[in-house]
PDB file of N, CA and C in Angstrom:
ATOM      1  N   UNK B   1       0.851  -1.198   0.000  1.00 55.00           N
ATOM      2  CA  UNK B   1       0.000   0.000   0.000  1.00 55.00           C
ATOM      3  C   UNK B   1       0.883   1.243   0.000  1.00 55.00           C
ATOM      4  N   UNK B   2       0.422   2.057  -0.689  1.00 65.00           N
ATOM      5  CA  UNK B   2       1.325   3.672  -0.630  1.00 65.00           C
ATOM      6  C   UNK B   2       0.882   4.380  -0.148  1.00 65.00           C
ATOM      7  N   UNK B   3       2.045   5.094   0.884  1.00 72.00           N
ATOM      8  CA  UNK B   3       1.621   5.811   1.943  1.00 72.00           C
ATOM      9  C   UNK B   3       0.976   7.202   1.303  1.00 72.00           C
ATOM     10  N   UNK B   4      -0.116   7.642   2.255  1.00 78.00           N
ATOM     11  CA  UNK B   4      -0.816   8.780   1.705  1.00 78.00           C
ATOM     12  C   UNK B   4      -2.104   7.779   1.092  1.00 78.00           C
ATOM     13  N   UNK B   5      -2.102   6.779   1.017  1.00 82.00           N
ATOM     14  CA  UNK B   5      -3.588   6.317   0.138  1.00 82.00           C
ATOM     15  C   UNK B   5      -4.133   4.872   1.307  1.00 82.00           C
ATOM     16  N   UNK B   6      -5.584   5.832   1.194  1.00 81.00           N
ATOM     17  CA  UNK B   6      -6.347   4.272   2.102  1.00 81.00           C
ATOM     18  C   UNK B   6      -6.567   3.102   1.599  1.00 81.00           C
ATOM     19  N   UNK B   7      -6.887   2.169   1.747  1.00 83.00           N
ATOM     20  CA  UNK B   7      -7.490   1.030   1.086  1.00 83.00           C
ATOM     21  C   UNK B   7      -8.595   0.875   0.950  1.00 83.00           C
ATOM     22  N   UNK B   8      -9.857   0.970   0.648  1.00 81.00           N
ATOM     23  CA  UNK B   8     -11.105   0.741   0.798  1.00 81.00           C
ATOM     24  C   UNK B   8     -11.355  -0.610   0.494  1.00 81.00           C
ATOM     25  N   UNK B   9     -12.394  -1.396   0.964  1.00 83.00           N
ATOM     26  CA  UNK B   9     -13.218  -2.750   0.359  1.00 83.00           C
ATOM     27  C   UNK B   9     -14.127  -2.626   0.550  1.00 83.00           C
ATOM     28  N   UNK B  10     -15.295  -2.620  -0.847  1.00 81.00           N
ATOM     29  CA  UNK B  10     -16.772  -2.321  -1.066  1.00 81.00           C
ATOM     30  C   UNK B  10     -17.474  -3.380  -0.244  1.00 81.00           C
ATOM     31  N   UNK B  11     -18.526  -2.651   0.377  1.00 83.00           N
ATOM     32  CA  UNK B  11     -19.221  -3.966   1.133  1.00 83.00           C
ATOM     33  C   UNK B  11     -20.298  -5.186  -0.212  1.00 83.00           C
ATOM     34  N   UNK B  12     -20.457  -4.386  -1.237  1.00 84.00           N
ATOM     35  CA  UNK B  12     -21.298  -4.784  -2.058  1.00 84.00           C
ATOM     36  C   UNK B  12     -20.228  -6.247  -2.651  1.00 84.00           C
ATOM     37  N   UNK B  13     -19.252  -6.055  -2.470  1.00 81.00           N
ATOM     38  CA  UNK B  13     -18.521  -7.643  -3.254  1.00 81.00           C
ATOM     39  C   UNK B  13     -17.886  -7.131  -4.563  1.00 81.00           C
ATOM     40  N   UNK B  14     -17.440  -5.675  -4.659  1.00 81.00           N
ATOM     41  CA  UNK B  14     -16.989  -4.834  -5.780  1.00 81.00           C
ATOM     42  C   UNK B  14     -15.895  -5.245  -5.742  1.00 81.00           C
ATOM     43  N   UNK B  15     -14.833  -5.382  -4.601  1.00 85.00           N
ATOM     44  CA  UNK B  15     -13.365  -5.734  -3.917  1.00 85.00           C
ATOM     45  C   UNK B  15     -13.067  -4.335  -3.757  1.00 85.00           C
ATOM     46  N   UNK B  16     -11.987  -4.304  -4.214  1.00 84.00           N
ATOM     47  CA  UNK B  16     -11.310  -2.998  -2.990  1.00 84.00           C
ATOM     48  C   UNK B  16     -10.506  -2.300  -3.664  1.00 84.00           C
ATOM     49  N   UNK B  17     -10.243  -0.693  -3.590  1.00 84.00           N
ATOM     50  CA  UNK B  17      -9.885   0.303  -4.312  1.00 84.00           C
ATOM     51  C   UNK B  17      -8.720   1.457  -3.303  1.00 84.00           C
ATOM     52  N   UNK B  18      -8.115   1.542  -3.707  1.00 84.00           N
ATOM     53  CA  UNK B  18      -6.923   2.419  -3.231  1.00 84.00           C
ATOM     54  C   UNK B  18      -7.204   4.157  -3.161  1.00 84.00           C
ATOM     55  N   UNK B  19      -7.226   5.417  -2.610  1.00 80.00           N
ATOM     56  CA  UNK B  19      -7.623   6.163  -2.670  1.00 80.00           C
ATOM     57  C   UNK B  19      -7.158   7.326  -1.852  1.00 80.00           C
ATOM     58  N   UNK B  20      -6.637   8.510  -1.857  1.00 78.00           N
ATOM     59  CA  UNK B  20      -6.142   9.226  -1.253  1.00 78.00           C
ATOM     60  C   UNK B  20      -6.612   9.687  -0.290  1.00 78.00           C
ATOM     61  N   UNK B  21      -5.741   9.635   1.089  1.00 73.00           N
ATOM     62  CA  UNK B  21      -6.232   9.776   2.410  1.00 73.00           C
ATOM     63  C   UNK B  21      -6.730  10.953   2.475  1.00 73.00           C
ATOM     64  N   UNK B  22      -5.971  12.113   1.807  1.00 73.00           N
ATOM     65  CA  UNK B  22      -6.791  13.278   2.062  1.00 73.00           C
ATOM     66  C   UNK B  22      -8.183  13.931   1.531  1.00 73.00           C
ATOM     67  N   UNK B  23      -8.087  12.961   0.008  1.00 72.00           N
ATOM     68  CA  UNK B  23      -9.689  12.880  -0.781  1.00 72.00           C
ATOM     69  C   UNK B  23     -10.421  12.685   0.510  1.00 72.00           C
ATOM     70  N   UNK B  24     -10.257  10.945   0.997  1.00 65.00           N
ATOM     71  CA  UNK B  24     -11.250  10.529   1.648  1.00 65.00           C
ATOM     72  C   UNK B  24     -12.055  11.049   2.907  1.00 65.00           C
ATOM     73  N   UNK B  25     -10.820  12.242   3.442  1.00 67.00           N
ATOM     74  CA  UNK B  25     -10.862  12.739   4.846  1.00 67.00           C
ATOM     75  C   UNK B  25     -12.188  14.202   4.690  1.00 67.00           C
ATOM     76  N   UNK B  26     -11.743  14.502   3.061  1.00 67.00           N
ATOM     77  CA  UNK B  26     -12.802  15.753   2.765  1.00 67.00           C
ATOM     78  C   UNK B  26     -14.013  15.454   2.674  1.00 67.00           C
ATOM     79  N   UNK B  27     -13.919  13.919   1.861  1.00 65.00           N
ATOM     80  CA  UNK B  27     -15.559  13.292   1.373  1.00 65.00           C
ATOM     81  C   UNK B  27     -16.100  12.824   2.913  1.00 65.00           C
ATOM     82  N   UNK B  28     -15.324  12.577   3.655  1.00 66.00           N
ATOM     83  CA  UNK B  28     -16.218  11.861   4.956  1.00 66.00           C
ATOM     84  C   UNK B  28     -16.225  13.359   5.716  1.00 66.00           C
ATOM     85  N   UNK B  29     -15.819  14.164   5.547  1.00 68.00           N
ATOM     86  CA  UNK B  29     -16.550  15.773   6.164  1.00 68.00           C
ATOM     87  C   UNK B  29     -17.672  16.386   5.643  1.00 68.00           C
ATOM     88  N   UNK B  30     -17.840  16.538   4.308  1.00 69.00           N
ATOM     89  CA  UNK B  30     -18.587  17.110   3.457  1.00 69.00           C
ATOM     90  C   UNK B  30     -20.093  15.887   3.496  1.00 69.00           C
ATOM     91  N   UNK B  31     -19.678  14.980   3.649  1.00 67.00           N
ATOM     92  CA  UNK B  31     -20.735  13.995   4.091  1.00 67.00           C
ATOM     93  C   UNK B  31     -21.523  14.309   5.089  1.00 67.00           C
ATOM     94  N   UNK B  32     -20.721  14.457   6.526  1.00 66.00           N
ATOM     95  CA  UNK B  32     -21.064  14.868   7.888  1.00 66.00           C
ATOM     96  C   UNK B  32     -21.952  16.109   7.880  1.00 66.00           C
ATOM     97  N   UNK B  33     -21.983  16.755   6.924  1.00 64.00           N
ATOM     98  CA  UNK B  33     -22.036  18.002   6.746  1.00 64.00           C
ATOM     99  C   UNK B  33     -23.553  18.244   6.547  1.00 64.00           C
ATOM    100  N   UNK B  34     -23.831  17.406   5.541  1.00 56.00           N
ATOM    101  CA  UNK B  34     -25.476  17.314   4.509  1.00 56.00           C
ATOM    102  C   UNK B  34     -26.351  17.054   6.025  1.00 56.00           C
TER     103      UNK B  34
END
């Protein structure tokens, strides 16, 4: 794994996707947000 990127695994059975920690940190704020 490369540092700076999360791992995700879809609960749906999609498997799992790599993704930047700081993307993910904005999308799970902006989420909180709505």
């Amino acid at each position: 794994t490369t540092p700076g990127l999360i791992r995700i695994r879809y609960e749906d059975g999609g498997g799992d996707d790599e993704v930047d920690a700081g993307r993910c940190k904005i999308n799970l704020l902006t989420e909180s947000d709505k």
